[in-house]
């Protein structure tokens, strides 16, 4: 199974942009990259997904490397409500690693 | 619209006892998933149903775990007998695949059941 590598934790100041990296070097050619986040005491929730092109939605942007071996989730203006664990998955089966715990500093 | 409902939210049992978790997916969602999340880890898929059929149970420890989704709606995940290492959060998710190039199989998760085995 394809695996991912993410930093264990990151911090960001409120209202600043946040760039969350994910390495998925073994991703297959046709699998999408999926990002979910998990707020404390809740189940994960969908954030964004993409295949090759960069993607934008109301929550975030996803920048995908040309070789698809890595991607970066971008929160343009982090708020306190964005504090969560962020997971990337290299397939629809949602193969999550340990994720990145994002802390927002007021 | 109600989200994915799971019960109980918390369960404490002694080892070797049986335990069951219940999940009610979002109305109309034909795909249902059970995940296990160990402390400090991401969720791991245990089983996926398409309607009544278990289409992926490769990660389900079949010696002690079982699941069913009668009538293709609610689902129950059972552990018998429970072991200390089964302590985790058990998450249920559902999705509705509509097909087509622009559709996406977004999974909606419930709040989970936190199991503690003593």
mmCIF file of N, CA, C and O in Angstrom, chain A residues 1 32-36 38 41-46 48-49 87 92-99, chain B residues 9 33 35 37 40-43 45 56 58-59 91 97 101 103-111:
data_model
loop_
_atom_site.group_PDB
_atom_site.id
_atom_site.type_symbol
_atom_site.label_atom_id
_atom_site.label_comp_id
_atom_site.label_asym_id
_atom_site.label_seq_id
_atom_site.Cartn_x
_atom_site.Cartn_y
_atom_site.Cartn_z
ATOM 1 N N UNK A 1 0.835 -1.191 0.000
ATOM 2 C CA UNK A 1 0.000 0.000 0.000
ATOM 3 C C UNK A 1 0.880 1.255 0.000
ATOM 4 O O UNK A 1 1.935 1.283 0.603
ATOM 5 N N UNK A 32 -6.020 9.637 -6.714
ATOM 6 C CA UNK A 32 -6.109 11.009 -6.259
ATOM 7 C C UNK A 32 -5.404 11.173 -4.912
ATOM 8 O O UNK A 32 -5.191 10.212 -4.174
ATOM 9 N N UNK A 33 -5.072 12.410 -4.614
ATOM 10 C CA UNK A 33 -4.537 12.780 -3.302
ATOM 11 C C UNK A 33 -5.687 13.401 -2.518
ATOM 12 O O UNK A 33 -6.369 14.305 -3.014
ATOM 13 N N UNK A 34 -5.909 12.892 -1.318
ATOM 14 C CA UNK A 34 -7.031 13.330 -0.500
ATOM 15 C C UNK A 34 -6.513 13.943 0.786
ATOM 16 O O UNK A 34 -5.583 13.419 1.401
ATOM 17 N N UNK A 35 -7.162 14.992 1.217
ATOM 18 C CA UNK A 35 -6.835 15.610 2.510
ATOM 19 C C UNK A 35 -8.092 15.670 3.374
ATOM 20 O O UNK A 35 -9.149 16.127 2.919
ATOM 21 N N UNK A 36 -7.946 15.201 4.596
ATOM 22 C CA UNK A 36 -8.995 15.289 5.595
ATOM 23 C C UNK A 36 -8.384 15.923 6.840
ATOM 24 O O UNK A 36 -7.161 15.909 7.019
ATOM 25 N N UNK A 38 -9.107 16.389 11.274
ATOM 26 C CA UNK A 38 -9.842 15.871 12.420
ATOM 27 C C UNK A 38 -9.720 16.846 13.576
ATOM 28 O O UNK A 38 -8.627 17.022 14.137
ATOM 29 N N UNK A 41 -11.941 15.364 19.339
ATOM 30 C CA UNK A 41 -13.131 14.587 19.720
ATOM 31 C C UNK A 41 -14.158 14.470 18.598
ATOM 32 O O UNK A 41 -15.345 14.253 18.869
ATOM 33 N N UNK A 42 -13.728 14.604 17.365
ATOM 34 C CA UNK A 42 -14.634 14.443 16.231
ATOM 35 C C UNK A 42 -14.046 13.464 15.226
ATOM 36 O O UNK A 42 -12.860 13.148 15.269
ATOM 37 N N UNK A 43 -14.886 12.996 14.319
ATOM 38 C CA UNK A 43 -14.388 12.194 13.218
ATOM 39 C C UNK A 43 -13.748 13.093 12.175
ATOM 40 O O UNK A 43 -13.987 14.298 12.153
ATOM 41 N N UNK A 44 -12.942 12.520 11.304
ATOM 42 C CA UNK A 44 -12.324 13.332 10.244
ATOM 43 C C UNK A 44 -13.366 13.968 9.332
ATOM 44 O O UNK A 44 -14.487 13.464 9.212
ATOM 45 N N UNK A 45 -12.978 15.064 8.707
ATOM 46 C CA UNK A 45 -13.844 15.701 7.719
ATOM 47 C C UNK A 45 -13.034 16.015 6.474
ATOM 48 O O UNK A 45 -11.841 16.326 6.552
ATOM 49 N N UNK A 46 -13.705 15.956 5.342
ATOM 50 C CA UNK A 46 -13.059 16.185 4.051
ATOM 51 C C UNK A 46 -12.590 17.636 3.928
ATOM 52 O O UNK A 46 -13.279 18.573 4.366
ATOM 53 N N UNK A 48 -10.070 18.572 0.865
ATOM 54 C CA UNK A 48 -9.847 18.804 -0.559
ATOM 55 C C UNK A 48 -9.235 17.564 -1.190
ATOM 56 O O UNK A 48 -8.696 16.706 -0.468
ATOM 57 N N UNK A 49 -9.320 17.451 -2.507
ATOM 58 C CA UNK A 49 -8.645 16.353 -3.198
ATOM 59 C C UNK A 49 -8.204 16.830 -4.582
ATOM 60 O O UNK A 49 -8.750 17.817 -5.104
ATOM 61 N N UNK A 87 -4.633 15.099 7.723
ATOM 62 C CA UNK A 87 -4.169 13.849 7.130
ATOM 63 C C UNK A 87 -4.214 13.938 5.609
ATOM 64 O O UNK A 87 -5.186 14.455 5.040
ATOM 65 N N UNK A 92 -8.131 6.583 -2.509
ATOM 66 C CA UNK A 92 -9.504 6.751 -2.043
ATOM 67 C C UNK A 92 -9.817 5.871 -0.849
ATOM 68 O O UNK A 92 -10.779 6.109 -0.134
ATOM 69 N N UNK A 93 -8.973 4.884 -0.625
ATOM 70 C CA UNK A 93 -9.168 4.011 0.520
ATOM 71 C C UNK A 93 -8.868 4.736 1.823
ATOM 72 O O UNK A 93 -9.106 4.219 2.903
ATOM 73 N N UNK A 94 -8.334 5.968 1.720
ATOM 74 C CA UNK A 94 -7.955 6.796 2.867
ATOM 75 C C UNK A 94 -6.945 6.067 3.738
ATOM 76 O O UNK A 94 -7.225 5.688 4.883
ATOM 77 N N UNK A 95 -5.776 5.849 3.167
ATOM 78 C CA UNK A 95 -4.649 5.291 3.911
ATOM 79 C C UNK A 95 -3.948 6.444 4.604
ATOM 80 O O UNK A 95 -3.151 7.159 3.999
ATOM 81 N N UNK A 96 -4.307 6.649 5.874
ATOM 82 C CA UNK A 96 -3.762 7.773 6.627
ATOM 83 C C UNK A 96 -2.510 7.366 7.374
ATOM 84 O O UNK A 96 -2.389 6.249 7.834
ATOM 85 N N UNK A 97 -1.591 8.315 7.534
ATOM 86 C CA UNK A 97 -0.455 8.126 8.420
ATOM 87 C C UNK A 97 -0.793 8.739 9.763
ATOM 88 O O UNK A 97 -1.943 8.717 10.189
ATOM 89 N N UNK A 98 0.205 9.330 10.398
ATOM 90 C CA UNK A 98 -0.018 9.932 11.708
ATOM 91 C C UNK A 98 -0.505 11.368 11.611
ATOM 92 O O UNK A 98 -0.941 11.941 12.594
ATOM 93 N N UNK A 99 -0.446 11.965 10.425
ATOM 94 C CA UNK A 99 -0.964 13.306 10.235
ATOM 95 C C UNK A 99 -0.094 14.383 10.852
ATOM 96 O O UNK A 99 0.923 14.125 11.513
ATOM 97 N N UNK B 9 -21.246 6.150 22.481
ATOM 98 C CA UNK B 9 -20.093 7.030 22.285
ATOM 99 C C UNK B 9 -18.885 6.536 23.058
ATOM 100 O O UNK B 9 -17.739 6.712 22.644
ATOM 101 N N UNK B 33 -18.323 2.493 5.825
ATOM 102 C CA UNK B 33 -16.967 2.102 6.213
ATOM 103 C C UNK B 33 -16.893 1.998 7.737
ATOM 104 O O UNK B 33 -17.481 2.806 8.462
ATOM 105 N N UNK B 35 -13.719 2.134 10.532
ATOM 106 C CA UNK B 35 -12.297 2.396 10.752
ATOM 107 C C UNK B 35 -11.983 2.187 12.239
ATOM 108 O O UNK B 35 -12.824 2.357 13.114
ATOM 109 N N UNK B 37 -9.147 3.701 15.042
ATOM 110 C CA UNK B 37 -8.126 4.722 15.241
ATOM 111 C C UNK B 37 -7.463 4.517 16.593
ATOM 112 O O UNK B 37 -8.079 4.751 17.641
ATOM 113 N N UNK B 40 -3.072 8.493 18.822
ATOM 114 C CA UNK B 40 -1.946 9.133 18.150
ATOM 115 C C UNK B 40 -1.738 8.709 16.710
ATOM 116 O O UNK B 40 -0.756 9.103 16.078
ATOM 117 N N UNK B 41 -2.655 7.904 16.196
ATOM 118 C CA UNK B 41 -2.534 7.411 14.823
ATOM 119 C C UNK B 41 -3.713 7.878 13.977
ATOM 120 O O UNK B 41 -4.734 8.315 14.501
ATOM 121 N N UNK B 42 -3.566 7.753 12.677
ATOM 122 C CA UNK B 42 -4.678 8.032 11.793
ATOM 123 C C UNK B 42 -5.620 6.839 11.742
ATOM 124 O O UNK B 42 -5.257 5.725 12.125
ATOM 125 N N UNK B 43 -6.839 7.051 11.265
ATOM 126 C CA UNK B 43 -7.784 5.930 11.142
ATOM 127 C C UNK B 43 -7.290 4.883 10.152
ATOM 128 O O UNK B 43 -6.654 5.215 9.149
ATOM 129 N N UNK B 45 -8.721 1.585 7.859
ATOM 130 C CA UNK B 45 -9.939 0.953 7.364
ATOM 131 C C UNK B 45 -10.007 -0.511 7.812
ATOM 132 O O UNK B 45 -9.047 -1.264 7.654
ATOM 133 N N UNK B 56 -14.553 -4.905 0.766
ATOM 134 C CA UNK B 56 -13.162 -4.868 1.204
ATOM 135 C C UNK B 56 -13.118 -5.114 2.697
ATOM 136 O O UNK B 56 -13.424 -4.239 3.486
ATOM 137 N N UNK B 58 -10.264 -6.820 3.934
ATOM 138 C CA UNK B 58 -8.918 -7.378 4.030
ATOM 139 C C UNK B 58 -8.206 -7.009 5.325
ATOM 140 O O UNK B 58 -7.293 -7.705 5.751
ATOM 141 N N UNK B 59 -8.594 -5.887 5.937
ATOM 142 C CA UNK B 59 -7.945 -5.449 7.164
ATOM 143 C C UNK B 59 -8.722 -5.831 8.420
ATOM 144 O O UNK B 59 -8.319 -5.462 9.522
ATOM 145 N N UNK B 91 -14.562 4.261 14.247
ATOM 146 C CA UNK B 91 -15.242 5.286 13.456
ATOM 147 C C UNK B 91 -16.043 4.633 12.344
ATOM 148 O O UNK B 91 -15.586 3.696 11.694
ATOM 149 N N UNK B 97 -21.608 7.458 -3.858
ATOM 150 C CA UNK B 97 -20.917 7.598 -5.133
ATOM 151 C C UNK B 97 -21.949 7.792 -6.236
ATOM 152 O O UNK B 97 -22.767 6.934 -6.494
ATOM 153 N N UNK B 101 -17.342 11.897 -14.145
ATOM 154 C CA UNK B 101 -15.973 12.422 -13.997
ATOM 155 C C UNK B 101 -15.859 13.522 -12.956
ATOM 156 O O UNK B 101 -14.790 13.758 -12.426
ATOM 157 N N UNK B 103 -17.797 13.801 -10.124
ATOM 158 C CA UNK B 103 -18.291 13.454 -8.792
ATOM 159 C C UNK B 103 -17.138 13.012 -7.906
ATOM 160 O O UNK B 103 -16.072 12.616 -8.385
ATOM 161 N N UNK B 104 -17.355 13.073 -6.625
ATOM 162 C CA UNK B 104 -16.298 12.698 -5.676
ATOM 163 C C UNK B 104 -16.916 11.911 -4.549
ATOM 164 O O UNK B 104 -17.973 12.246 -4.037
ATOM 165 N N UNK B 105 -16.227 10.834 -4.148
ATOM 166 C CA UNK B 105 -16.715 9.938 -3.117
ATOM 167 C C UNK B 105 -16.304 10.423 -1.737
ATOM 168 O O UNK B 105 -15.549 9.755 -1.038
ATOM 169 N N UNK B 106 -16.811 11.605 -1.335
ATOM 170 C CA UNK B 106 -16.448 12.164 -0.037
ATOM 171 C C UNK B 106 -17.017 11.311 1.067
ATOM 172 O O UNK B 106 -18.189 10.933 1.052
ATOM 173 N N UNK B 107 -16.184 11.011 2.019
ATOM 174 C CA UNK B 107 -16.617 10.235 3.167
ATOM 175 C C UNK B 107 -17.011 11.162 4.311
ATOM 176 O O UNK B 107 -16.304 12.114 4.617
ATOM 177 N N UNK B 108 -18.154 10.863 4.918
ATOM 178 C CA UNK B 108 -18.654 11.597 6.063
ATOM 179 C C UNK B 108 -18.532 10.697 7.287
ATOM 180 O O UNK B 108 -19.075 9.592 7.298
ATOM 181 N N UNK B 109 -17.823 11.191 8.281
ATOM 182 C CA UNK B 109 -17.529 10.383 9.454
ATOM 183 C C UNK B 109 -18.471 10.704 10.607
ATOM 184 O O UNK B 109 -18.889 11.844 10.800
ATOM 185 N N UNK B 110 -18.755 9.669 11.397
ATOM 186 C CA UNK B 110 -19.434 9.875 12.655
ATOM 187 C C UNK B 110 -18.443 10.272 13.740
ATOM 188 O O UNK B 110 -17.237 10.343 13.484
ATOM 189 N N UNK B 111 -18.936 10.509 14.961
ATOM 190 C CA UNK B 111 -18.058 10.951 16.055
ATOM 191 C C UNK B 111 -17.220 9.832 16.647
ATOM 192 O O UNK B 111 -16.253 10.102 17.359
#
